[in-house]
């Protein structure tokens, strides 16, 4: 990326920086990484490609020769507590955290365990992915600690529902799904967190692309977006990433994951409906899924 000099920027992050006005943040990374190399006694390599949209992530070597990963996060609400969750999990189903620094108002730095070979679960057939995802989620769900205080699922859902309503208003009523279905879905998205029978520490972004093959364990979770709330919510990101099955048979997919996770299938179905509505403005294909699920809920 020319305006960042010789500093290598992976493709997905470069695209996000261009469209979201984060060039100033990107310019702070080279001196930050040079300082972290000294303070953490590491040598950082070229970033992983194509990378993500909100973090610069690269392999690193520690002084003792051990592998690690450096992750510099652009701060945003969903990413604020990644390090705290990794500390709680202590490597049980997720990568280990070696070091952490809240650098400034824009950046968080983490030194993480590196997974070898590091291939993602995406290469496996989706029915096999279901089993791995369910097994990891049940291990990661823990009683929410009082300290540190994590954000609530309720707050996240309220924020996302507000964003949906603002964006819908700018479209003048032109939505990818029936307006009544949209109102019902967003109302449910706000109310479901309130009537949860239990609350736990959630991962919220566990899908096959965030599960890596490792040597210490067969599979480890990376990149959590932890909040505290209804465990039923945590199945959703995997469901949304199973695009063909979700479109072909959302009810059957819900019942399979509910059984693997020991969850109430009807509650998971309501969560899926609400989340599909909430995502439908940016992901119009989910509008048809929302309407299919809505019809099944009314029968």
PDB file of C-alpha atoms in Angstrom:
ATOM      1  CA  UNK A   1       0.000   0.000   0.000  1.00  0.00           C
ATOM      2  CA  UNK A   2       1.802   3.103  -1.251  1.00  0.00           C
ATOM      3  CA  UNK A   3       0.708   5.561   1.406  1.00  0.00           C
ATOM      4  CA  UNK A   4       2.021   3.166   4.067  1.00  0.00           C
ATOM      5  CA  UNK A   5       5.535   3.083   2.536  1.00  0.00           C
ATOM      6  CA  UNK A   6       7.095  -0.371   2.505  1.00  0.00           C
ATOM      7  CA  UNK A   7       4.885  -1.652   5.296  1.00  0.00           C
ATOM      8  CA  UNK A   8       3.030  -4.747   3.989  1.00  0.00           C
ATOM      9  CA  UNK A   9      -0.758  -4.618   4.305  1.00  0.00           C
ATOM     10  CA  UNK A  10      -2.864  -7.703   3.544  1.00  0.00           C
ATOM     11  CA  UNK A  11      -5.507  -7.354   0.854  1.00  0.00           C
ATOM     12  CA  UNK A  12      -8.661  -7.395   2.989  1.00  0.00           C
ATOM     13  CA  UNK A  13      -7.308  -4.874   5.471  1.00  0.00           C
ATOM     14  CA  UNK A  14      -6.093  -2.596   2.679  1.00  0.00           C
ATOM     15  CA  UNK A  15      -9.572  -2.575   1.149  1.00  0.00           C
ATOM     16  CA  UNK A  16     -11.223  -1.844   4.512  1.00  0.00           C
ATOM     17  CA  UNK A  17      -8.778   0.964   5.280  1.00  0.00           C
ATOM     18  CA  UNK A  18      -9.519   2.605   1.932  1.00  0.00           C
ATOM     19  CA  UNK A  19     -13.284   2.513   2.368  1.00  0.00           C
ATOM     20  CA  UNK A  20     -13.532   3.215   6.101  1.00  0.00           C
ATOM     21  CA  UNK A  21     -11.063   6.071   6.549  1.00  0.00           C
ATOM     22  CA  UNK A  22      -8.467   4.297   8.676  1.00  0.00           C
ATOM     23  CA  UNK A  23      -5.314   5.421   6.864  1.00  0.00           C
ATOM     24  CA  UNK A  24      -4.173   7.371   9.916  1.00  0.00           C
ATOM     25  CA  UNK A  25      -4.474   4.266  12.066  1.00  0.00           C
ATOM     26  CA  UNK A  26      -2.534   2.211   9.541  1.00  0.00           C
ATOM     27  CA  UNK A  27       0.332   4.720   9.585  1.00  0.00           C
ATOM     28  CA  UNK A  28       0.809   4.129  13.323  1.00  0.00           C
ATOM     29  CA  UNK A  29       1.465   0.401  12.903  1.00  0.00           C
ATOM     30  CA  UNK A  30       5.107   0.291  11.678  1.00  0.00           C
ATOM     31  CA  UNK A  31       6.608   2.154  14.684  1.00  0.00           C
ATOM     32  CA  UNK A  32       4.247   0.295  17.018  1.00  0.00           C
ATOM     33  CA  UNK A  33       5.441  -3.068  15.713  1.00  0.00           C
ATOM     34  CA  UNK A  34       9.104  -2.076  15.970  1.00  0.00           C
ATOM     35  CA  UNK A  35       8.517  -1.186  19.641  1.00  0.00           C
ATOM     36  CA  UNK A  36       6.624  -4.421  20.316  1.00  0.00           C
ATOM     37  CA  UNK A  37       9.434  -6.435  18.736  1.00  0.00           C
ATOM     38  CA  UNK A  38      11.807  -4.950  21.302  1.00  0.00           C
ATOM     39  CA  UNK A  39       9.501  -5.177  24.313  1.00  0.00           C
ATOM     40  CA  UNK A  40       8.177  -8.681  23.583  1.00  0.00           C
ATOM     41  CA  UNK A  41      11.530 -10.000  22.271  1.00  0.00           C
ATOM     42  CA  UNK A  42      10.047 -11.175  18.992  1.00  0.00           C
ATOM     43  CA  UNK A  43      10.763 -10.954  15.283  1.00  0.00           C
ATOM     44  CA  UNK A  44       7.681 -10.281  13.171  1.00  0.00           C
ATOM     45  CA  UNK A  45       7.224 -11.641   9.644  1.00  0.00           C
ATOM     46  CA  UNK A  46       4.993 -10.627   6.732  1.00  0.00           C
ATOM     47  CA  UNK A  47       1.263 -10.551   7.512  1.00  0.00           C
ATOM     48  CA  UNK A  48      -1.057 -13.426   6.701  1.00  0.00           C
ATOM     49  CA  UNK A  49      -2.937 -13.010   3.411  1.00  0.00           C
ATOM     50  CA  UNK A  50      -5.637 -12.077   2.598  1.00  0.00           C
ATOM     51  CA  UNK A  51      -6.168 -11.198   6.275  1.00  0.00           C
ATOM     52  CA  UNK A  52      -9.172  -9.676   7.971  1.00  0.00           C
ATOM     53  CA  UNK A  53     -10.757  -6.236   7.842  1.00  0.00           C
ATOM     54  CA  UNK A  54     -10.070  -4.954  11.364  1.00  0.00           C
ATOM     55  CA  UNK A  55      -6.652  -6.317  12.340  1.00  0.00           C
ATOM     56  CA  UNK A  56      -3.073  -6.656  11.087  1.00  0.00           C
ATOM     57  CA  UNK A  57      -1.972 -10.225  11.862  1.00  0.00           C
ATOM     58  CA  UNK A  58       1.433 -11.804  11.236  1.00  0.00           C
ATOM     59  CA  UNK A  59       3.610 -14.717  12.357  1.00  0.00           C
ATOM     60  CA  UNK A  60       6.367 -14.008  14.866  1.00  0.00           C
ATOM     61  CA  UNK A  61       9.328 -15.814  16.404  1.00  0.00           C
ATOM     62  CA  UNK A  62      10.017 -15.531  20.122  1.00  0.00           C
ATOM     63  CA  UNK A  63      13.482 -15.301  21.620  1.00  0.00           C
ATOM     64  CA  UNK A  64      13.428 -19.022  22.481  1.00  0.00           C
ATOM     65  CA  UNK A  65      12.538 -19.868  18.875  1.00  0.00           C
ATOM     66  CA  UNK A  66       8.893 -20.671  19.606  1.00  0.00           C
ATOM     67  CA  UNK A  67       6.237 -19.621  17.115  1.00  0.00           C
ATOM     68  CA  UNK A  68       3.685 -16.938  17.900  1.00  0.00           C
ATOM     69  CA  UNK A  69       1.279 -14.574  16.174  1.00  0.00           C
ATOM     70  CA  UNK A  70       1.117 -10.790  16.529  1.00  0.00           C
ATOM     71  CA  UNK A  71      -2.317  -9.206  16.157  1.00  0.00           C
ATOM     72  CA  UNK A  72      -2.865  -5.449  16.079  1.00  0.00           C
ATOM     73  CA  UNK A  73      -6.567  -4.714  16.380  1.00  0.00           C
ATOM     74  CA  UNK A  74      -8.304  -1.581  15.269  1.00  0.00           C
ATOM     75  CA  UNK A  75     -10.484  -0.955  18.299  1.00  0.00           C
ATOM     76  CA  UNK A  76     -14.211  -1.439  17.888  1.00  0.00           C
ATOM     77  CA  UNK A  77     -16.863  -2.544  20.390  1.00  0.00           C
ATOM     78  CA  UNK A  78     -16.986  -6.221  19.416  1.00  0.00           C
ATOM     79  CA  UNK A  79     -13.196  -6.663  19.739  1.00  0.00           C
ATOM     80  CA  UNK A  80     -12.514  -4.862  23.010  1.00  0.00           C
ATOM     81  CA  UNK A  81     -12.472  -7.929  25.283  1.00  0.00           C
ATOM     82  CA  UNK A  82     -10.745 -10.582  23.160  1.00  0.00           C
ATOM     83  CA  UNK A  83      -7.719 -10.737  25.462  1.00  0.00           C
ATOM     84  CA  UNK A  84      -9.888 -11.023  28.594  1.00  0.00           C
ATOM     85  CA  UNK A  85     -11.793 -13.975  27.150  1.00  0.00           C
ATOM     86  CA  UNK A  86      -8.598 -15.734  26.070  1.00  0.00           C
ATOM     87  CA  UNK A  87      -7.231 -15.353  29.597  1.00  0.00           C
ATOM     88  CA  UNK A  88     -10.363 -16.979  31.028  1.00  0.00           C
ATOM     89  CA  UNK A  89     -10.261 -19.883  28.571  1.00  0.00           C
ATOM     90  CA  UNK A  90      -6.516 -20.453  29.212  1.00  0.00           C
ATOM     91  CA  UNK A  91      -6.057 -22.382  25.991  1.00  0.00           C
ATOM     92  CA  UNK A  92      -9.005 -24.724  26.613  1.00  0.00           C
ATOM     93  CA  UNK A  93     -10.484 -24.811  23.109  1.00  0.00           C
ATOM     94  CA  UNK A  94      -8.969 -21.479  22.056  1.00  0.00           C
ATOM     95  CA  UNK A  95      -5.505 -20.144  21.289  1.00  0.00           C
ATOM     96  CA  UNK A  96      -3.402 -19.035  24.253  1.00  0.00           C
ATOM     97  CA  UNK A  97      -2.640 -15.399  24.985  1.00  0.00           C
ATOM     98  CA  UNK A  98       1.056 -14.696  25.692  1.00  0.00           C
ATOM     99  CA  UNK A  99       1.013 -10.893  25.976  1.00  0.00           C
ATOM    100  CA  UNK A 100      -1.410  -7.982  25.640  1.00  0.00           C
ATOM    101  CA  UNK A 101      -1.259  -4.206  25.468  1.00  0.00           C
ATOM    102  CA  UNK A 102      -4.020  -1.622  25.120  1.00  0.00           C
ATOM    103  CA  UNK A 103      -1.793   0.642  23.041  1.00  0.00           C
ATOM    104  CA  UNK A 104      -3.991   3.725  22.664  1.00  0.00           C
ATOM    105  CA  UNK A 105      -7.545   4.759  21.789  1.00  0.00           C
ATOM    106  CA  UNK A 106      -7.279   3.112  18.368  1.00  0.00           C
ATOM    107  CA  UNK A 107      -5.181  -0.021  18.842  1.00  0.00           C
ATOM    108  CA  UNK A 108      -4.905  -3.200  20.896  1.00  0.00           C
ATOM    109  CA  UNK A 109      -1.895  -5.505  20.524  1.00  0.00           C
ATOM    110  CA  UNK A 110      -1.909  -9.223  21.299  1.00  0.00           C
ATOM    111  CA  UNK A 111       0.786 -11.885  21.174  1.00  0.00           C
ATOM    112  CA  UNK A 112      -0.906 -15.230  20.587  1.00  0.00           C
ATOM    113  CA  UNK A 113      -0.194 -18.904  20.218  1.00  0.00           C
ATOM    114  CA  UNK A 114       0.376 -19.915  16.605  1.00  0.00           C
ATOM    115  CA  UNK A 115      -1.563 -22.884  15.252  1.00  0.00           C
ATOM    116  CA  UNK A 116       0.307 -25.390  13.100  1.00  0.00           C
ATOM    117  CA  UNK A 117      -0.569 -26.355  10.399  1.00  0.00           C
ATOM    118  CA  UNK A 118      -3.142 -23.562  10.811  1.00  0.00           C
ATOM    119  CA  UNK A 119      -5.543 -24.700   8.099  1.00  0.00           C
ATOM    120  CA  UNK A 120      -9.125 -23.701   8.714  1.00  0.00           C
ATOM    121  CA  UNK A 121     -12.074 -25.960   9.433  1.00  0.00           C
ATOM    122  CA  UNK A 122     -13.614 -24.655   6.182  1.00  0.00           C
ATOM    123  CA  UNK A 123     -11.858 -27.473   4.313  1.00  0.00           C
ATOM    124  CA  UNK A 124     -14.025 -30.066   6.100  1.00  0.00           C
ATOM    125  CA  UNK A 125     -17.554 -31.042   5.000  1.00  0.00           C
ATOM    126  CA  UNK A 126     -20.139 -28.895   6.748  1.00  0.00           C
ATOM    127  CA  UNK A 127     -21.771 -31.746   8.713  1.00  0.00           C
ATOM    128  CA  UNK A 128     -18.359 -32.448  10.224  1.00  0.00           C
ATOM    129  CA  UNK A 129     -17.911 -28.738  10.900  1.00  0.00           C
ATOM    130  CA  UNK A 130     -21.157 -28.830  12.892  1.00  0.00           C
ATOM    131  CA  UNK A 131     -19.689 -31.374  15.298  1.00  0.00           C
ATOM    132  CA  UNK A 132     -16.413 -29.488  15.802  1.00  0.00           C
ATOM    133  CA  UNK A 133     -18.126 -26.109  16.269  1.00  0.00           C
ATOM    134  CA  UNK A 134     -20.587 -27.547  18.778  1.00  0.00           C
ATOM    135  CA  UNK A 135     -17.822 -29.233  20.738  1.00  0.00           C
ATOM    136  CA  UNK A 136     -15.794 -26.030  20.965  1.00  0.00           C
ATOM    137  CA  UNK A 137     -18.758 -23.867  21.940  1.00  0.00           C
ATOM    138  CA  UNK A 138     -19.723 -26.147  24.814  1.00  0.00           C
ATOM    139  CA  UNK A 139     -16.159 -25.885  26.134  1.00  0.00           C
ATOM    140  CA  UNK A 140     -15.968 -22.112  25.734  1.00  0.00           C
ATOM    141  CA  UNK A 141     -19.246 -21.353  27.499  1.00  0.00           C
ATOM    142  CA  UNK A 142     -18.269 -20.345  31.021  1.00  0.00           C
ATOM    143  CA  UNK A 143     -19.998 -18.592  33.870  1.00  0.00           C
ATOM    144  CA  UNK A 144     -19.605 -14.884  33.299  1.00  0.00           C
ATOM    145  CA  UNK A 145     -17.023 -13.347  35.639  1.00  0.00           C
ATOM    146  CA  UNK A 146     -17.779 -10.214  37.614  1.00  0.00           C
ATOM    147  CA  UNK A 147     -14.290  -8.929  36.808  1.00  0.00           C
ATOM    148  CA  UNK A 148     -13.419  -8.054  34.157  1.00  0.00           C
ATOM    149  CA  UNK A 149     -16.877  -6.855  33.181  1.00  0.00           C
ATOM    150  CA  UNK A 150     -17.867  -7.952  29.681  1.00  0.00           C
ATOM    151  CA  UNK A 151     -20.442  -6.142  27.560  1.00  0.00           C
ATOM    152  CA  UNK A 152     -23.868  -7.767  27.410  1.00  0.00           C
ATOM    153  CA  UNK A 153     -25.470  -9.479  24.443  1.00  0.00           C
ATOM    154  CA  UNK A 154     -28.442  -7.204  25.113  1.00  0.00           C
ATOM    155  CA  UNK A 155     -26.333  -4.096  24.518  1.00  0.00           C
ATOM    156  CA  UNK A 156     -24.880  -5.518  21.305  1.00  0.00           C
ATOM    157  CA  UNK A 157     -28.279  -6.521  19.949  1.00  0.00           C
ATOM    158  CA  UNK A 158     -29.795  -3.145  20.826  1.00  0.00           C
ATOM    159  CA  UNK A 159     -26.927  -1.394  19.030  1.00  0.00           C
ATOM    160  CA  UNK A 160     -27.286  -3.546  15.932  1.00  0.00           C
ATOM    161  CA  UNK A 161     -31.081  -3.145  15.939  1.00  0.00           C
ATOM    162  CA  UNK A 162     -30.675   0.636  16.120  1.00  0.00           C
ATOM    163  CA  UNK A 163     -28.301   0.494  13.141  1.00  0.00           C
ATOM    164  CA  UNK A 164     -30.805  -1.584  11.174  1.00  0.00           C
ATOM    165  CA  UNK A 165     -33.603   0.902  11.840  1.00  0.00           C
ATOM    166  CA  UNK A 166     -31.442   3.882  10.876  1.00  0.00           C
ATOM    167  CA  UNK A 167     -30.308   2.207   7.657  1.00  0.00           C
ATOM    168  CA  UNK A 168     -33.832   1.060   6.835  1.00  0.00           C
ATOM    169  CA  UNK A 169     -35.099   4.626   7.266  1.00  0.00           C
ATOM    170  CA  UNK A 170     -32.600   5.923   4.706  1.00  0.00           C
ATOM    171  CA  UNK A 171     -34.057   3.502   2.155  1.00  0.00           C
ATOM    172  CA  UNK A 172     -37.499   5.041   2.349  1.00  0.00           C
ATOM    173  CA  UNK A 173     -39.208   1.767   3.123  1.00  0.00           C
ATOM    174  CA  UNK A 174     -37.501  -0.162   0.297  1.00  0.00           C
ATOM    175  CA  UNK A 175     -36.465  -3.320   2.113  1.00  0.00           C
ATOM    176  CA  UNK A 176     -35.457  -6.763   0.825  1.00  0.00           C
ATOM    177  CA  UNK A 177     -38.259  -8.345   2.872  1.00  0.00           C
ATOM    178  CA  UNK A 178     -41.795  -7.584   3.970  1.00  0.00           C
ATOM    179  CA  UNK A 179     -41.934  -4.559   6.302  1.00  0.00           C
ATOM    180  CA  UNK A 180     -44.051  -6.422   8.857  1.00  0.00           C
ATOM    181  CA  UNK A 181     -41.608  -9.325   8.920  1.00  0.00           C
ATOM    182  CA  UNK A 182     -38.777  -6.828   9.386  1.00  0.00           C
ATOM    183  CA  UNK A 183     -40.515  -5.151  12.339  1.00  0.00           C
ATOM    184  CA  UNK A 184     -41.219  -8.509  13.960  1.00  0.00           C
ATOM    185  CA  UNK A 185     -37.642  -9.683  13.486  1.00  0.00           C
ATOM    186  CA  UNK A 186     -36.022  -6.566  14.912  1.00  0.00           C
ATOM    187  CA  UNK A 187     -38.414  -6.538  17.855  1.00  0.00           C
ATOM    188  CA  UNK A 188     -37.473 -10.148  18.561  1.00  0.00           C
ATOM    189  CA  UNK A 189     -33.778  -9.307  18.182  1.00  0.00           C
ATOM    190  CA  UNK A 190     -34.179  -6.811  21.023  1.00  0.00           C
ATOM    191  CA  UNK A 191     -36.326  -9.013  23.274  1.00  0.00           C
ATOM    192  CA  UNK A 192     -34.621 -12.414  23.030  1.00  0.00           C
ATOM    193  CA  UNK A 193     -31.576 -11.461  25.140  1.00  0.00           C
ATOM    194  CA  UNK A 194     -33.853 -10.361  27.989  1.00  0.00           C
ATOM    195  CA  UNK A 195     -35.631 -13.670  28.545  1.00  0.00           C
ATOM    196  CA  UNK A 196     -32.658 -16.043  28.390  1.00  0.00           C
ATOM    197  CA  UNK A 197     -32.829 -18.858  30.935  1.00  0.00           C
ATOM    198  CA  UNK A 198     -29.050 -18.697  31.441  1.00  0.00           C
ATOM    199  CA  UNK A 199     -26.191 -16.382  30.586  1.00  0.00           C
ATOM    200  CA  UNK A 200     -22.600 -17.356  29.843  1.00  0.00           C
ATOM    201  CA  UNK A 201     -19.457 -15.935  28.286  1.00  0.00           C
ATOM    202  CA  UNK A 202     -20.058 -16.102  24.532  1.00  0.00           C
ATOM    203  CA  UNK A 203     -17.678 -16.265  21.595  1.00  0.00           C
ATOM    204  CA  UNK A 204     -20.281 -14.782  19.138  1.00  0.00           C
ATOM    205  CA  UNK A 205     -18.129 -15.221  15.999  1.00  0.00           C
ATOM    206  CA  UNK A 206     -17.300 -18.919  15.969  1.00  0.00           C
ATOM    207  CA  UNK A 207     -17.478 -20.298  12.452  1.00  0.00           C
ATOM    208  CA  UNK A 208     -15.288 -22.600  10.379  1.00  0.00           C
ATOM    209  CA  UNK A 209     -13.016 -19.781   9.232  1.00  0.00           C
ATOM    210  CA  UNK A 210     -12.191 -18.966  12.862  1.00  0.00           C
ATOM    211  CA  UNK A 211     -11.251 -22.537  13.797  1.00  0.00           C
ATOM    212  CA  UNK A 212      -7.690 -23.628  13.000  1.00  0.00           C
ATOM    213  CA  UNK A 213      -5.981 -27.001  12.953  1.00  0.00           C
ATOM    214  CA  UNK A 214      -3.286 -27.160  15.629  1.00  0.00           C
ATOM    215  CA  UNK A 215      -0.769 -29.511  17.218  1.00  0.00           C
ATOM    216  CA  UNK A 216      -1.695 -28.942  20.871  1.00  0.00           C
ATOM    217  CA  UNK A 217      -5.326 -29.790  20.091  1.00  0.00           C
ATOM    218  CA  UNK A 218      -6.949 -30.881  16.819  1.00  0.00           C
ATOM    219  CA  UNK A 219      -8.838 -27.573  16.542  1.00  0.00           C
ATOM    220  CA  UNK A 220      -8.564 -24.216  18.301  1.00  0.00           C
ATOM    221  CA  UNK A 221     -10.826 -21.170  18.146  1.00  0.00           C
ATOM    222  CA  UNK A 222      -9.421 -17.769  17.209  1.00  0.00           C
ATOM    223  CA  UNK A 223     -10.762 -14.221  16.967  1.00  0.00           C
ATOM    224  CA  UNK A 224     -13.534 -14.267  19.601  1.00  0.00           C
ATOM    225  CA  UNK A 225     -15.871 -11.298  20.024  1.00  0.00           C
ATOM    226  CA  UNK A 226     -16.878 -12.009  23.631  1.00  0.00           C
ATOM    227  CA  UNK A 227     -20.016 -10.753  25.335  1.00  0.00           C
ATOM    228  CA  UNK A 228     -22.198 -12.200  28.082  1.00  0.00           C
ATOM    229  CA  UNK A 229     -25.639 -13.554  27.317  1.00  0.00           C
ATOM    230  CA  UNK A 230     -27.860 -16.331  25.973  1.00  0.00           C
ATOM    231  CA  UNK A 231     -25.806 -19.345  24.797  1.00  0.00           C
ATOM    232  CA  UNK A 232     -28.383 -20.024  22.068  1.00  0.00           C
ATOM    233  CA  UNK A 233     -27.139 -16.944  20.234  1.00  0.00           C
ATOM    234  CA  UNK A 234     -23.669 -18.456  19.836  1.00  0.00           C
ATOM    235  CA  UNK A 235     -24.793 -21.022  17.242  1.00  0.00           C
ATOM    236  CA  UNK A 236     -25.842 -18.321  14.781  1.00  0.00           C
ATOM    237  CA  UNK A 237     -22.579 -17.399  13.072  1.00  0.00           C
ATOM    238  CA  UNK A 238     -21.942 -20.994  12.047  1.00  0.00           C
ATOM    239  CA  UNK A 239     -25.496 -21.285  10.733  1.00  0.00           C
ATOM    240  CA  UNK A 240     -25.091 -18.131   8.653  1.00  0.00           C
ATOM    241  CA  UNK A 241     -21.853 -19.438   7.166  1.00  0.00           C
ATOM    242  CA  UNK A 242     -23.511 -22.677   5.988  1.00  0.00           C
ATOM    243  CA  UNK A 243     -25.047 -20.830   3.051  1.00  0.00           C
ATOM    244  CA  UNK A 244     -26.364 -23.678   0.884  1.00  0.00           C
ATOM    245  CA  UNK A 245     -27.865 -25.668   3.757  1.00  0.00           C
ATOM    246  CA  UNK A 246     -29.286 -22.507   5.316  1.00  0.00           C
ATOM    247  CA  UNK A 247     -31.126 -21.599   2.130  1.00  0.00           C
ATOM    248  CA  UNK A 248     -32.225 -25.158   1.347  1.00  0.00           C
ATOM    249  CA  UNK A 249     -33.412 -26.253   4.793  1.00  0.00           C
ATOM    250  CA  UNK A 250     -33.009 -23.715   7.590  1.00  0.00           C
ATOM    251  CA  UNK A 251     -35.353 -25.636   9.882  1.00  0.00           C
ATOM    252  CA  UNK A 252     -33.412 -28.874   9.528  1.00  0.00           C
ATOM    253  CA  UNK A 253     -30.092 -27.085  10.078  1.00  0.00           C
ATOM    254  CA  UNK A 254     -31.420 -25.437  13.236  1.00  0.00           C
ATOM    255  CA  UNK A 255     -32.626 -28.743  14.644  1.00  0.00           C
ATOM    256  CA  UNK A 256     -29.266 -30.400  13.938  1.00  0.00           C
ATOM    257  CA  UNK A 257     -27.263 -27.699  15.726  1.00  0.00           C
ATOM    258  CA  UNK A 258     -29.740 -27.489  18.589  1.00  0.00           C
ATOM    259  CA  UNK A 259     -29.358 -31.225  19.165  1.00  0.00           C
ATOM    260  CA  UNK A 260     -25.544 -31.072  19.038  1.00  0.00           C
ATOM    261  CA  UNK A 261     -25.520 -28.143  21.483  1.00  0.00           C
ATOM    262  CA  UNK A 262     -28.343 -29.336  23.791  1.00  0.00           C
ATOM    263  CA  UNK A 263     -30.310 -26.186  23.018  1.00  0.00           C
ATOM    264  CA  UNK A 264     -34.033 -25.459  22.597  1.00  0.00           C
ATOM    265  CA  UNK A 265     -34.572 -25.750  18.833  1.00  0.00           C
ATOM    266  CA  UNK A 266     -37.558 -23.382  18.815  1.00  0.00           C
ATOM    267  CA  UNK A 267     -35.558 -20.701  20.597  1.00  0.00           C
ATOM    268  CA  UNK A 268     -32.656 -21.131  18.168  1.00  0.00           C
ATOM    269  CA  UNK A 269     -35.137 -20.832  15.302  1.00  0.00           C
ATOM    270  CA  UNK A 270     -36.422 -17.518  16.692  1.00  0.00           C
ATOM    271  CA  UNK A 271     -32.848 -16.286  17.063  1.00  0.00           C
ATOM    272  CA  UNK A 272     -32.067 -17.277  13.470  1.00  0.00           C
ATOM    273  CA  UNK A 273     -35.144 -15.446  12.203  1.00  0.00           C
ATOM    274  CA  UNK A 274     -34.237 -12.293  14.116  1.00  0.00           C
ATOM    275  CA  UNK A 275     -30.589 -12.350  13.050  1.00  0.00           C
ATOM    276  CA  UNK A 276     -31.469 -12.931   9.380  1.00  0.00           C
ATOM    277  CA  UNK A 277     -33.732  -9.886   9.476  1.00  0.00           C
ATOM    278  CA  UNK A 278     -31.024  -7.814  11.175  1.00  0.00           C
ATOM    279  CA  UNK A 279     -28.451  -8.827   8.533  1.00  0.00           C
ATOM    280  CA  UNK A 280     -30.774  -8.600   5.536  1.00  0.00           C
ATOM    281  CA  UNK A 281     -29.916  -5.034   4.485  1.00  0.00           C
ATOM    282  CA  UNK A 282     -26.264  -5.911   3.956  1.00  0.00           C
ATOM    283  CA  UNK A 283     -26.886  -9.561   3.036  1.00  0.00           C
ATOM    284  CA  UNK A 284     -30.134  -9.573   0.993  1.00  0.00           C
ATOM    285  CA  UNK A 285     -30.044 -13.349   0.479  1.00  0.00           C
ATOM    286  CA  UNK A 286     -30.961 -13.753   4.149  1.00  0.00           C
ATOM    287  CA  UNK A 287     -34.324 -12.065   3.550  1.00  0.00           C
ATOM    288  CA  UNK A 288     -35.668 -15.249   1.936  1.00  0.00           C
ATOM    289  CA  UNK A 289     -34.352 -17.319   4.843  1.00  0.00           C
ATOM    290  CA  UNK A 290     -36.040 -14.966   7.317  1.00  0.00           C
ATOM    291  CA  UNK A 291     -39.354 -15.261   5.519  1.00  0.00           C
ATOM    292  CA  UNK A 292     -39.101 -19.072   5.327  1.00  0.00           C
ATOM    293  CA  UNK A 293     -38.421 -19.256   9.052  1.00  0.00           C
ATOM    294  CA  UNK A 294     -41.205 -16.760   9.781  1.00  0.00           C
ATOM    295  CA  UNK A 295     -43.710 -18.994   7.982  1.00  0.00           C
ATOM    296  CA  UNK A 296     -42.583 -22.023   9.972  1.00  0.00           C
ATOM    297  CA  UNK A 297     -42.928 -20.103  13.236  1.00  0.00           C
ATOM    298  CA  UNK A 298     -46.518 -19.123  12.425  1.00  0.00           C
ATOM    299  CA  UNK A 299     -47.715 -22.662  11.713  1.00  0.00           C
TER     300      UNK A 299
END
